[in-house]
Amino acid sequence: MKAILLKSKLNFAVLAAILLFIAIGKSTYPQFTQSVFVSADQLVSDLILVFVAITLGAFITNFGLVILGCLSAFVIASILVYQGLVFQYLNQEYLVAVLIVVLGFSAIANLYRHYQKS
């Protein structure tokens, strides 16, 4: 059990960051947080996104690269949406919801991969 915990510190950090986002968001800006999680709830039914997230977490051995790639894609998409260059139909709440769903499911899949190896 100790080996699993040592290998999966980054997974727990991602999941703790999502919980921290919920706690801080509910107290500081509840409308934004509520709209993010309503969008995230709808995204979970989009199986392609969930399968991609699980595949990222299960098959990429360096989970730090998954996190870096997800955050980079989020920042680039946010800048493009903010400037109105592309993706005019997207908003910031939807992008944050996609980030939460992808990071959450990939962290859980990566955690399961560590559990399965032990």
Coordinates of C-alpha atoms in Angstrom, one line a residue, residues 13 15-34 36-37 96 100:
A13 CA -2.5 16.1 -5.9
L15 CA -7.7 15.1 -7.3
A16 CA -7.0 17.3 -4.2
A17 CA -6.7 20.3 -6.5
I18 CA -10.1 19.5 -8.0
L19 CA -11.6 19.3 -4.5
L20 CA -9.8 22.5 -3.5
F21 CA -11.3 24.2 -6.6
I22 CA -14.7 23.1 -5.4
A23 CA -14.2 24.3 -1.9
I24 CA -12.8 27.7 -2.8
G25 CA -15.1 28.2 -5.7
K26 CA -18.2 27.6 -3.7
S27 CA -17.2 30.2 -1.2
T28 CA -15.8 32.9 -3.5
Y29 CA -17.7 32.6 -6.8
P30 CA -20.5 30.0 -6.5
Q31 CA -22.2 30.9 -9.9
F32 CA -19.1 30.1 -11.9
T33 CA -18.4 27.0 -9.9
Q34 CA -22.0 25.8 -10.3
V36 CA -18.6 24.6 -14.4
F37 CA -19.9 21.5 -12.6
V96 CA -12.7 24.5 -17.2
I100 CA -11.6 18.9 -14.7

